[in-house]
Short mmCIF file of N, CA and C in Angstrom, two decimals:
data_model
loop_
_atom_site.label_atom_id
_atom_site.label_comp_id
_atom_site.label_asym_id
_atom_site.label_seq_id
_atom_site.Cartn_x
_atom_site.Cartn_y
_atom_site.Cartn_z
N MET Q 1 0.82 -1.20 0.00
CA MET Q 1 0.00 0.00 0.00
C MET Q 1 0.86 1.26 0.00
N LYS Q 2 2.04 1.18 0.60
CA LYS Q 2 2.91 2.35 0.70
C LYS Q 2 3.35 2.81 -0.69
N ASN Q 3 3.38 4.11 -0.90
CA ASN Q 3 3.92 4.64 -2.13
C ASN Q 3 4.85 5.79 -1.79
N HIS Q 4 5.41 6.42 -2.79
CA HIS Q 4 6.43 7.45 -2.56
C HIS Q 4 5.89 8.72 -1.92
N THR Q 5 4.59 8.87 -1.81
CA THR Q 5 4.04 10.09 -1.22
C THR Q 5 3.51 9.88 0.19
N THR Q 6 3.80 8.75 0.79
CA THR Q 6 3.39 8.51 2.16
C THR Q 6 4.58 8.10 3.01
N TYR Q 7 4.44 8.29 4.30
CA TYR Q 7 5.49 7.88 5.24
C TYR Q 7 5.52 6.37 5.40
N GLY Q 8 4.35 5.76 5.55
CA GLY Q 8 4.33 4.32 5.75
C GLY Q 8 2.93 3.77 5.92
N ALA Q 9 2.89 2.46 6.18
CA ALA Q 9 1.62 1.76 6.33
C ALA Q 9 1.33 1.50 7.80
N HIS Q 10 0.04 1.51 8.13
CA HIS Q 10 -0.42 1.25 9.50
C HIS Q 10 -1.46 0.14 9.44
N LEU Q 11 -1.12 -1.02 9.97
CA LEU Q 11 -2.02 -2.16 10.01
C LEU Q 11 -2.58 -2.32 11.41
N THR Q 12 -3.90 -2.45 11.50
CA THR Q 12 -4.53 -2.79 12.77
C THR Q 12 -5.42 -4.00 12.54
N LEU Q 13 -5.36 -4.93 13.48
CA LEU Q 13 -6.18 -6.14 13.42
C LEU Q 13 -6.89 -6.33 14.75
N ARG Q 14 -8.12 -6.75 14.69
CA ARG Q 14 -8.82 -7.27 15.87
C ARG Q 14 -9.13 -8.72 15.54
N ILE Q 15 -8.62 -9.61 16.38
CA ILE Q 15 -8.86 -11.02 16.13
C ILE Q 15 -9.66 -11.61 17.29
N ALA Q 16 -10.54 -12.56 16.95
CA ALA Q 16 -11.43 -13.15 17.94
C ALA Q 16 -11.51 -14.66 17.73
N ASN Q 17 -12.23 -15.31 18.63
CA ASN Q 17 -12.41 -16.77 18.57
C ASN Q 17 -11.07 -17.49 18.49
N ILE Q 18 -10.12 -17.02 19.29
CA ILE Q 18 -8.78 -17.60 19.28
C ILE Q 18 -8.83 -18.97 19.95
N GLU Q 19 -8.38 -19.96 19.21
CA GLU Q 19 -8.43 -21.35 19.68
C GLU Q 19 -7.53 -21.56 20.91
N ARG Q 20 -6.30 -21.11 20.85
CA ARG Q 20 -5.34 -21.34 21.94
C ARG Q 20 -5.26 -20.11 22.84
N ARG Q 21 -6.27 -19.96 23.68
CA ARG Q 21 -6.35 -18.78 24.55
C ARG Q 21 -5.17 -18.67 25.50
N HIS Q 22 -4.57 -19.79 25.87
CA HIS Q 22 -3.41 -19.75 26.78
C HIS Q 22 -2.26 -18.95 26.17
N ALA Q 23 -2.21 -18.85 24.84
CA ALA Q 23 -1.14 -18.08 24.18
C ALA Q 23 -1.30 -16.58 24.38
N LEU Q 24 -2.46 -16.16 24.90
CA LEU Q 24 -2.73 -14.74 25.14
C LEU Q 24 -2.31 -14.31 26.54
N GLN Q 25 -1.83 -15.24 27.36
CA GLN Q 25 -1.57 -14.95 28.77
C GLN Q 25 -0.08 -14.91 29.07
N GLY Q 26 0.25 -14.15 30.07
CA GLY Q 26 1.61 -14.12 30.60
C GLY Q 26 2.53 -13.17 29.86
N PRO Q 27 3.42 -12.54 30.61
CA PRO Q 27 4.29 -11.54 30.01
C PRO Q 27 5.27 -12.12 28.99
N HIS Q 28 5.76 -13.32 29.24
CA HIS Q 28 6.76 -13.87 28.33
C HIS Q 28 6.15 -14.30 27.00
N GLY Q 29 5.00 -14.97 27.05
CA GLY Q 29 4.36 -15.40 25.82
C GLY Q 29 3.98 -14.24 24.92
N VAL Q 30 3.43 -13.20 25.52
CA VAL Q 30 2.98 -12.04 24.75
C VAL Q 30 4.17 -11.27 24.18
N SER Q 31 5.19 -11.03 25.00
CA SER Q 31 6.36 -10.29 24.49
C SER Q 31 7.15 -11.13 23.49
N ASP Q 32 7.23 -12.45 23.71
CA ASP Q 32 7.92 -13.32 22.74
C ASP Q 32 7.20 -13.30 21.40
N LEU Q 33 5.87 -13.30 21.43
CA LEU Q 33 5.10 -13.21 20.19
C LEU Q 33 5.45 -11.92 19.44
N LEU Q 34 5.50 -10.82 20.16
CA LEU Q 34 5.80 -9.54 19.54
C LEU Q 34 7.21 -9.54 18.93
N VAL Q 35 8.18 -10.07 19.66
CA VAL Q 35 9.56 -10.14 19.15
C VAL Q 35 9.62 -11.01 17.89
N ASP Q 36 8.94 -12.16 17.92
CA ASP Q 36 8.93 -13.03 16.74
C ASP Q 36 8.25 -12.36 15.55
N LEU Q 37 7.15 -11.66 15.81
CA LEU Q 37 6.45 -10.97 14.74
C LEU Q 37 7.34 -9.91 14.10
N ILE Q 38 8.01 -9.13 14.92
CA ILE Q 38 8.90 -8.07 14.43
C ILE Q 38 10.01 -8.67 13.58
N ASP Q 39 10.57 -9.77 14.04
CA ASP Q 39 11.62 -10.46 13.28
C ASP Q 39 11.09 -10.97 11.94
N ARG Q 40 9.91 -11.57 11.95
CA ARG Q 40 9.33 -12.14 10.73
C ARG Q 40 9.04 -11.10 9.66
N ILE Q 41 8.72 -9.90 10.08
CA ILE Q 41 8.41 -8.87 9.08
C ILE Q 41 9.63 -8.02 8.75
N GLY Q 42 10.79 -8.44 9.24
CA GLY Q 42 12.05 -7.82 8.84
C GLY Q 42 12.33 -6.46 9.46
N MET Q 43 11.86 -6.27 10.69
CA MET Q 43 12.10 -4.99 11.35
C MET Q 43 13.04 -5.19 12.53
N ARG Q 44 13.42 -4.07 13.15
CA ARG Q 44 14.40 -4.09 14.24
C ARG Q 44 13.87 -3.34 15.45
N ILE Q 45 14.11 -3.92 16.63
CA ILE Q 45 13.64 -3.30 17.87
C ILE Q 45 14.64 -2.25 18.34
N LEU Q 46 14.13 -1.06 18.58
CA LEU Q 46 14.92 0.02 19.16
C LEU Q 46 14.81 -0.02 20.69
N ALA Q 47 13.60 -0.26 21.20
CA ALA Q 47 13.37 -0.35 22.65
C ALA Q 47 12.20 -1.28 22.91
N GLY Q 48 12.29 -2.02 24.02
CA GLY Q 48 11.21 -2.91 24.40
C GLY Q 48 11.49 -4.35 24.01
N PRO Q 49 10.47 -5.14 24.02
CA PRO Q 49 9.10 -4.76 24.31
C PRO Q 49 8.85 -4.52 25.80
N LEU Q 50 7.95 -3.62 26.05
CA LEU Q 50 7.46 -3.34 27.40
C LEU Q 50 6.12 -4.05 27.51
N THR Q 51 5.99 -4.91 28.51
CA THR Q 51 4.79 -5.73 28.65
C THR Q 51 4.19 -5.53 30.04
N ALA Q 52 2.88 -5.39 30.09
CA ALA Q 52 2.20 -5.16 31.36
C ALA Q 52 0.86 -5.89 31.37
N GLU Q 53 0.40 -6.17 32.59
CA GLU Q 53 -0.88 -6.85 32.78
C GLU Q 53 -1.96 -5.85 33.16
N GLU Q 54 -3.13 -6.01 32.56
CA GLU Q 54 -4.33 -5.26 32.94
C GLU Q 54 -5.13 -6.17 33.86
N THR Q 55 -5.38 -5.73 35.09
CA THR Q 55 -6.02 -6.60 36.08
C THR Q 55 -7.40 -6.12 36.51
N GLY Q 56 -8.03 -5.30 35.71
CA GLY Q 56 -9.33 -4.75 36.08
C GLY Q 56 -10.46 -5.74 35.91
N ASP Q 57 -11.51 -5.31 35.25
CA ASP Q 57 -12.70 -6.11 34.97
C ASP Q 57 -12.28 -7.49 34.44
N PRO Q 58 -12.81 -8.58 35.03
CA PRO Q 58 -12.38 -9.92 34.62
C PRO Q 58 -12.46 -10.19 33.12
N GLU Q 59 -13.49 -9.67 32.46
CA GLU Q 59 -13.59 -9.90 31.02
C GLU Q 59 -12.61 -9.05 30.22
N ARG Q 60 -12.06 -8.04 30.83
CA ARG Q 60 -11.12 -7.15 30.13
C ARG Q 60 -9.69 -7.35 30.59
N ARG Q 61 -9.46 -8.35 31.44
CA ARG Q 61 -8.10 -8.63 31.88
C ARG Q 61 -7.29 -9.15 30.72
N GLY Q 62 -6.01 -8.83 30.76
CA GLY Q 62 -5.15 -9.33 29.70
C GLY Q 62 -3.77 -8.71 29.78
N TRP Q 63 -3.08 -8.80 28.68
CA TRP Q 63 -1.70 -8.35 28.59
C TRP Q 63 -1.53 -7.43 27.40
N SER Q 64 -0.69 -6.42 27.58
CA SER Q 64 -0.33 -5.52 26.49
C SER Q 64 1.18 -5.50 26.38
N SER Q 65 1.66 -5.44 25.15
CA SER Q 65 3.09 -5.38 24.91
C SER Q 65 3.33 -4.43 23.74
N VAL Q 66 4.32 -3.57 23.89
CA VAL Q 66 4.64 -2.60 22.85
C VAL Q 66 6.15 -2.54 22.65
N ALA Q 67 6.55 -2.38 21.39
CA ALA Q 67 7.96 -2.23 21.06
C ALA Q 67 8.11 -1.02 20.16
N ILE Q 68 9.12 -0.23 20.44
CA ILE Q 68 9.48 0.88 19.56
C ILE Q 68 10.47 0.31 18.55
N LEU Q 69 10.20 0.52 17.29
CA LEU Q 69 11.04 -0.01 16.23
C LEU Q 69 11.86 1.10 15.59
N TYR Q 70 12.97 0.74 15.01
CA TYR Q 70 13.71 1.71 14.20
C TYR Q 70 12.80 2.21 13.09
N GLU Q 71 11.88 1.36 12.66
CA GLU Q 71 10.97 1.69 11.57
C GLU Q 71 9.65 2.29 12.05
N SER Q 72 9.32 2.24 13.33
CA SER Q 72 8.15 2.88 13.95
C SER Q 72 7.75 2.15 15.23
N HIS Q 73 6.59 1.42 15.24
CA HIS Q 73 6.18 0.72 16.46
C HIS Q 73 5.32 -0.50 16.16
N CYS Q 74 5.18 -1.36 17.17
CA CYS Q 74 4.34 -2.55 17.07
C CYS Q 74 3.77 -2.82 18.46
N ALA Q 75 2.49 -3.17 18.54
CA ALA Q 75 1.86 -3.42 19.83
C ALA Q 75 0.82 -4.53 19.72
N ILE Q 76 0.60 -5.21 20.84
CA ILE Q 76 -0.48 -6.20 20.93
C ILE Q 76 -1.16 -6.05 22.28
N HIS Q 77 -2.47 -6.22 22.28
CA HIS Q 77 -3.28 -6.17 23.50
C HIS Q 77 -4.12 -7.45 23.49
N THR Q 78 -4.01 -8.26 24.55
CA THR Q 78 -4.69 -9.55 24.56
C THR Q 78 -5.76 -9.61 25.65
N TYR Q 79 -6.79 -10.40 25.38
CA TYR Q 79 -7.90 -10.60 26.31
C TYR Q 79 -8.21 -12.09 26.37
N PRO Q 80 -7.48 -12.84 27.23
CA PRO Q 80 -7.63 -14.30 27.28
C PRO Q 80 -9.05 -14.78 27.56
N GLU Q 81 -9.77 -14.12 28.47
CA GLU Q 81 -11.14 -14.56 28.80
C GLU Q 81 -12.07 -14.45 27.59
N LEU Q 82 -11.82 -13.47 26.76
CA LEU Q 82 -12.65 -13.26 25.57
C LEU Q 82 -12.12 -14.01 24.36
N GLY Q 83 -10.87 -14.46 24.43
CA GLY Q 83 -10.25 -15.10 23.27
C GLY Q 83 -10.02 -14.12 22.14
N GLU Q 84 -9.63 -12.89 22.51
CA GLU Q 84 -9.45 -11.83 21.52
C GLU Q 84 -8.13 -11.11 21.71
N ALA Q 85 -7.72 -10.41 20.65
CA ALA Q 85 -6.51 -9.59 20.71
C ALA Q 85 -6.60 -8.48 19.67
N PHE Q 86 -5.88 -7.41 19.95
CA PHE Q 86 -5.70 -6.31 19.00
C PHE Q 86 -4.22 -6.25 18.65
N LEU Q 87 -3.91 -6.06 17.39
CA LEU Q 87 -2.53 -5.95 16.93
C LEU Q 87 -2.39 -4.66 16.13
N ASP Q 88 -1.27 -3.98 16.32
CA ASP Q 88 -1.03 -2.68 15.68
C ASP Q 88 0.42 -2.67 15.18
N VAL Q 89 0.60 -2.48 13.87
CA VAL Q 89 1.93 -2.39 13.28
C VAL Q 89 1.97 -1.13 12.41
N PHE Q 90 2.90 -0.23 12.72
CA PHE Q 90 3.08 0.99 11.94
C PHE Q 90 4.54 1.05 11.52
N SER Q 91 4.80 1.30 10.23
CA SER Q 91 6.18 1.28 9.76
C SER Q 91 6.39 2.14 8.53
N CYS Q 92 7.58 2.74 8.47
CA CYS Q 92 7.98 3.46 7.27
C CYS Q 92 8.52 2.48 6.23
N LYS Q 93 8.66 1.23 6.61
CA LYS Q 93 9.16 0.17 5.72
C LYS Q 93 7.99 -0.75 5.38
N THR Q 94 7.90 -1.18 4.12
CA THR Q 94 6.83 -2.11 3.77
C THR Q 94 7.03 -3.42 4.52
N PHE Q 95 5.93 -4.11 4.79
CA PHE Q 95 6.01 -5.37 5.52
C PHE Q 95 4.98 -6.36 4.98
N PRO Q 96 5.32 -7.65 5.06
CA PRO Q 96 4.42 -8.69 4.52
C PRO Q 96 3.31 -9.06 5.51
N ILE Q 97 2.10 -8.70 5.18
CA ILE Q 97 0.96 -9.00 6.05
C ILE Q 97 0.76 -10.51 6.17
N ALA Q 98 1.02 -11.25 5.10
CA ALA Q 98 0.87 -12.71 5.15
C ALA Q 98 1.76 -13.33 6.21
N ALA Q 99 2.95 -12.78 6.42
CA ALA Q 99 3.85 -13.30 7.45
C ALA Q 99 3.25 -13.11 8.84
N ILE Q 100 2.51 -12.03 9.03
CA ILE Q 100 1.86 -11.76 10.31
C ILE Q 100 0.76 -12.78 10.57
N THR Q 101 -0.10 -12.99 9.59
CA THR Q 101 -1.20 -13.94 9.79
C THR Q 101 -0.68 -15.37 9.93
N THR Q 102 0.41 -15.71 9.24
CA THR Q 102 1.01 -17.03 9.40
C THR Q 102 1.50 -17.24 10.83
N LEU Q 103 2.20 -16.25 11.37
CA LEU Q 103 2.70 -16.36 12.74
C LEU Q 103 1.54 -16.44 13.74
N LEU Q 104 0.51 -15.63 13.54
CA LEU Q 104 -0.64 -15.67 14.44
C LEU Q 104 -1.31 -17.05 14.42
N THR Q 105 -1.39 -17.66 13.25
CA THR Q 105 -1.96 -19.00 13.15
C THR Q 105 -1.10 -20.02 13.88
N GLU Q 106 0.21 -19.90 13.74
CA GLU Q 106 1.12 -20.81 14.44
C GLU Q 106 0.95 -20.70 15.95
N ARG Q 107 0.80 -19.50 16.45
CA ARG Q 107 0.70 -19.28 17.90
C ARG Q 107 -0.70 -19.51 18.45
N PHE Q 108 -1.72 -19.05 17.73
CA PHE Q 108 -3.07 -19.04 18.25
C PHE Q 108 -3.95 -20.18 17.75
N GLY Q 109 -3.51 -20.93 16.74
CA GLY Q 109 -4.39 -21.90 16.12
C GLY Q 109 -5.41 -21.15 15.27
N GLU Q 110 -6.63 -21.65 15.24
CA GLU Q 110 -7.66 -20.98 14.45
C GLU Q 110 -8.11 -19.70 15.15
N PHE Q 111 -8.48 -18.72 14.34
CA PHE Q 111 -9.02 -17.45 14.84
C PHE Q 111 -9.75 -16.77 13.70
N ALA Q 112 -10.49 -15.74 14.03
CA ALA Q 112 -11.20 -14.95 13.02
C ALA Q 112 -10.70 -13.51 13.08
N ILE Q 113 -10.44 -12.94 11.92
CA ILE Q 113 -10.13 -11.51 11.84
C ILE Q 113 -11.47 -10.80 11.72
N VAL Q 114 -11.84 -10.07 12.77
CA VAL Q 114 -13.14 -9.40 12.76
C VAL Q 114 -13.05 -7.92 12.39
N GLU Q 115 -11.86 -7.37 12.48
CA GLU Q 115 -11.61 -6.01 12.00
C GLU Q 115 -10.20 -5.98 11.44
N GLN Q 116 -10.05 -5.33 10.29
CA GLN Q 116 -8.72 -5.16 9.70
C GLN Q 116 -8.68 -3.83 8.97
N SER Q 117 -7.61 -3.10 9.21
CA SER Q 117 -7.43 -1.82 8.53
C SER Q 117 -5.97 -1.68 8.12
N LEU Q 118 -5.75 -1.32 6.88
CA LEU Q 118 -4.42 -1.01 6.38
C LEU Q 118 -4.50 0.39 5.78
N THR Q 119 -3.81 1.32 6.41
CA THR Q 119 -3.93 2.72 6.06
C THR Q 119 -2.58 3.33 5.74
N ASP Q 120 -2.53 4.14 4.70
CA ASP Q 120 -1.33 4.94 4.44
C ASP Q 120 -1.28 6.06 5.47
N ARG Q 121 -0.12 6.29 6.05
CA ARG Q 121 0.07 7.37 7.02
C ARG Q 121 1.11 8.34 6.48
N GLY Q 122 0.99 9.59 6.87
CA GLY Q 122 1.93 10.60 6.42
C GLY Q 122 1.74 10.95 4.95
N ILE Q 123 0.50 11.21 4.58
CA ILE Q 123 0.19 11.55 3.19
C ILE Q 123 1.04 12.75 2.75
N HIS Q 124 1.53 12.71 1.56
CA HIS Q 124 2.38 13.74 0.95
C HIS Q 124 3.72 13.88 1.66
N TRP Q 125 4.17 12.80 2.26
CA TRP Q 125 5.49 12.79 2.89
C TRP Q 125 6.53 12.94 1.80
N GLY Q 126 7.48 13.81 1.99
CA GLY Q 126 8.49 14.02 0.96
C GLY Q 126 9.86 14.28 1.53
N PRO Q 127 10.80 14.63 0.67
CA PRO Q 127 12.18 14.80 1.10
C PRO Q 127 12.45 16.09 1.87
N ASN Q 128 11.57 17.10 1.76
CA ASN Q 128 11.81 18.38 2.42
C ASN Q 128 10.94 18.49 3.67
N VAL Q 129 11.39 17.85 4.74
CA VAL Q 129 10.61 17.78 5.97
C VAL Q 129 10.37 19.15 6.58
N GLU Q 130 11.39 20.02 6.56
CA GLU Q 130 11.23 21.35 7.14
C GLU Q 130 10.12 22.13 6.44
N LYS Q 131 10.09 22.07 5.12
CA LYS Q 131 9.06 22.76 4.35
C LYS Q 131 7.68 22.19 4.68
N GLU Q 132 7.59 20.87 4.74
CA GLU Q 132 6.31 20.24 5.03
C GLU Q 132 5.84 20.54 6.45
N LEU Q 133 6.78 20.56 7.40
CA LEU Q 133 6.43 20.88 8.78
C LEU Q 133 5.93 22.32 8.87
N ALA Q 134 6.60 23.24 8.20
CA ALA Q 134 6.17 24.64 8.19
C ALA Q 134 4.77 24.76 7.59
N SER Q 135 4.51 24.02 6.52
CA SER Q 135 3.19 24.04 5.90
C SER Q 135 2.14 23.48 6.85
N TRP Q 136 2.47 22.41 7.54
CA TRP Q 136 1.54 21.80 8.49
C TRP Q 136 1.25 22.77 9.64
N VAL Q 137 2.29 23.42 10.17
CA VAL Q 137 2.11 24.37 11.27
C VAL Q 137 1.21 25.52 10.81
N LEU Q 138 1.41 25.98 9.59
CA LEU Q 138 0.59 27.06 9.05
C LEU Q 138 -0.88 26.63 8.98
N THR Q 139 -1.16 25.42 8.52
CA THR Q 139 -2.55 24.97 8.43
C THR Q 139 -3.17 24.82 9.82
N ARG Q 140 -2.38 24.44 10.81
CA ARG Q 140 -2.88 24.29 12.18
C ARG Q 140 -3.17 25.66 12.81
N SER Q 141 -2.34 26.65 12.50
CA SER Q 141 -2.52 27.96 13.12
C SER Q 141 -3.69 28.72 12.51
N GLU Q 142 -4.14 28.30 11.32
CA GLU Q 142 -5.27 28.96 10.67
C GLU Q 142 -6.61 28.51 11.27
N LYS Q 143 -6.61 27.46 12.06
CA LYS Q 143 -7.87 26.93 12.61
C LYS Q 143 -8.26 27.61 13.88
#
C-alpha cells in the first residue's frame, strides 16, 4: 500500500475466537510473540518490548506489549477470557501481512479476523521535511 508520497503503512487487526487462549496470557508469551512478529516482518527493535498486565474487569483482563522499532512501532493487546486480541503495526518500511497472519496461526491456532485496517500514514510525505512541517504548522494555526 505504501507509495512514494506517504510515510508508511499502519495495520490494525482485531482477532477473535482464538483457539489457543493460553497463548494470550503471561508476560513472556505475549512479548515473545511480539519479538517473533517483528523479526518475521524484517524490522528491528529500538526499545522494548514493554509488557504489562491489565487486572481490572475480569472480562477485560489481559496483557499488552509494545515495542518501539527503528521503523516505527508494534503493539499487541490480549484478552484471554474473551479469546481476543488487537494488533497494531506501523512502519515506514513495507512489511508482509501474510507473514503476520502465518505467525498468528502458528501461535493461536484458528481465529477470526473481525476487524482489519491497512492505512497509508503521512500523506504527501516528501524529502523536504522542514518545508512540510512549516506548511503543516501554518494549516494548524489557521484553525
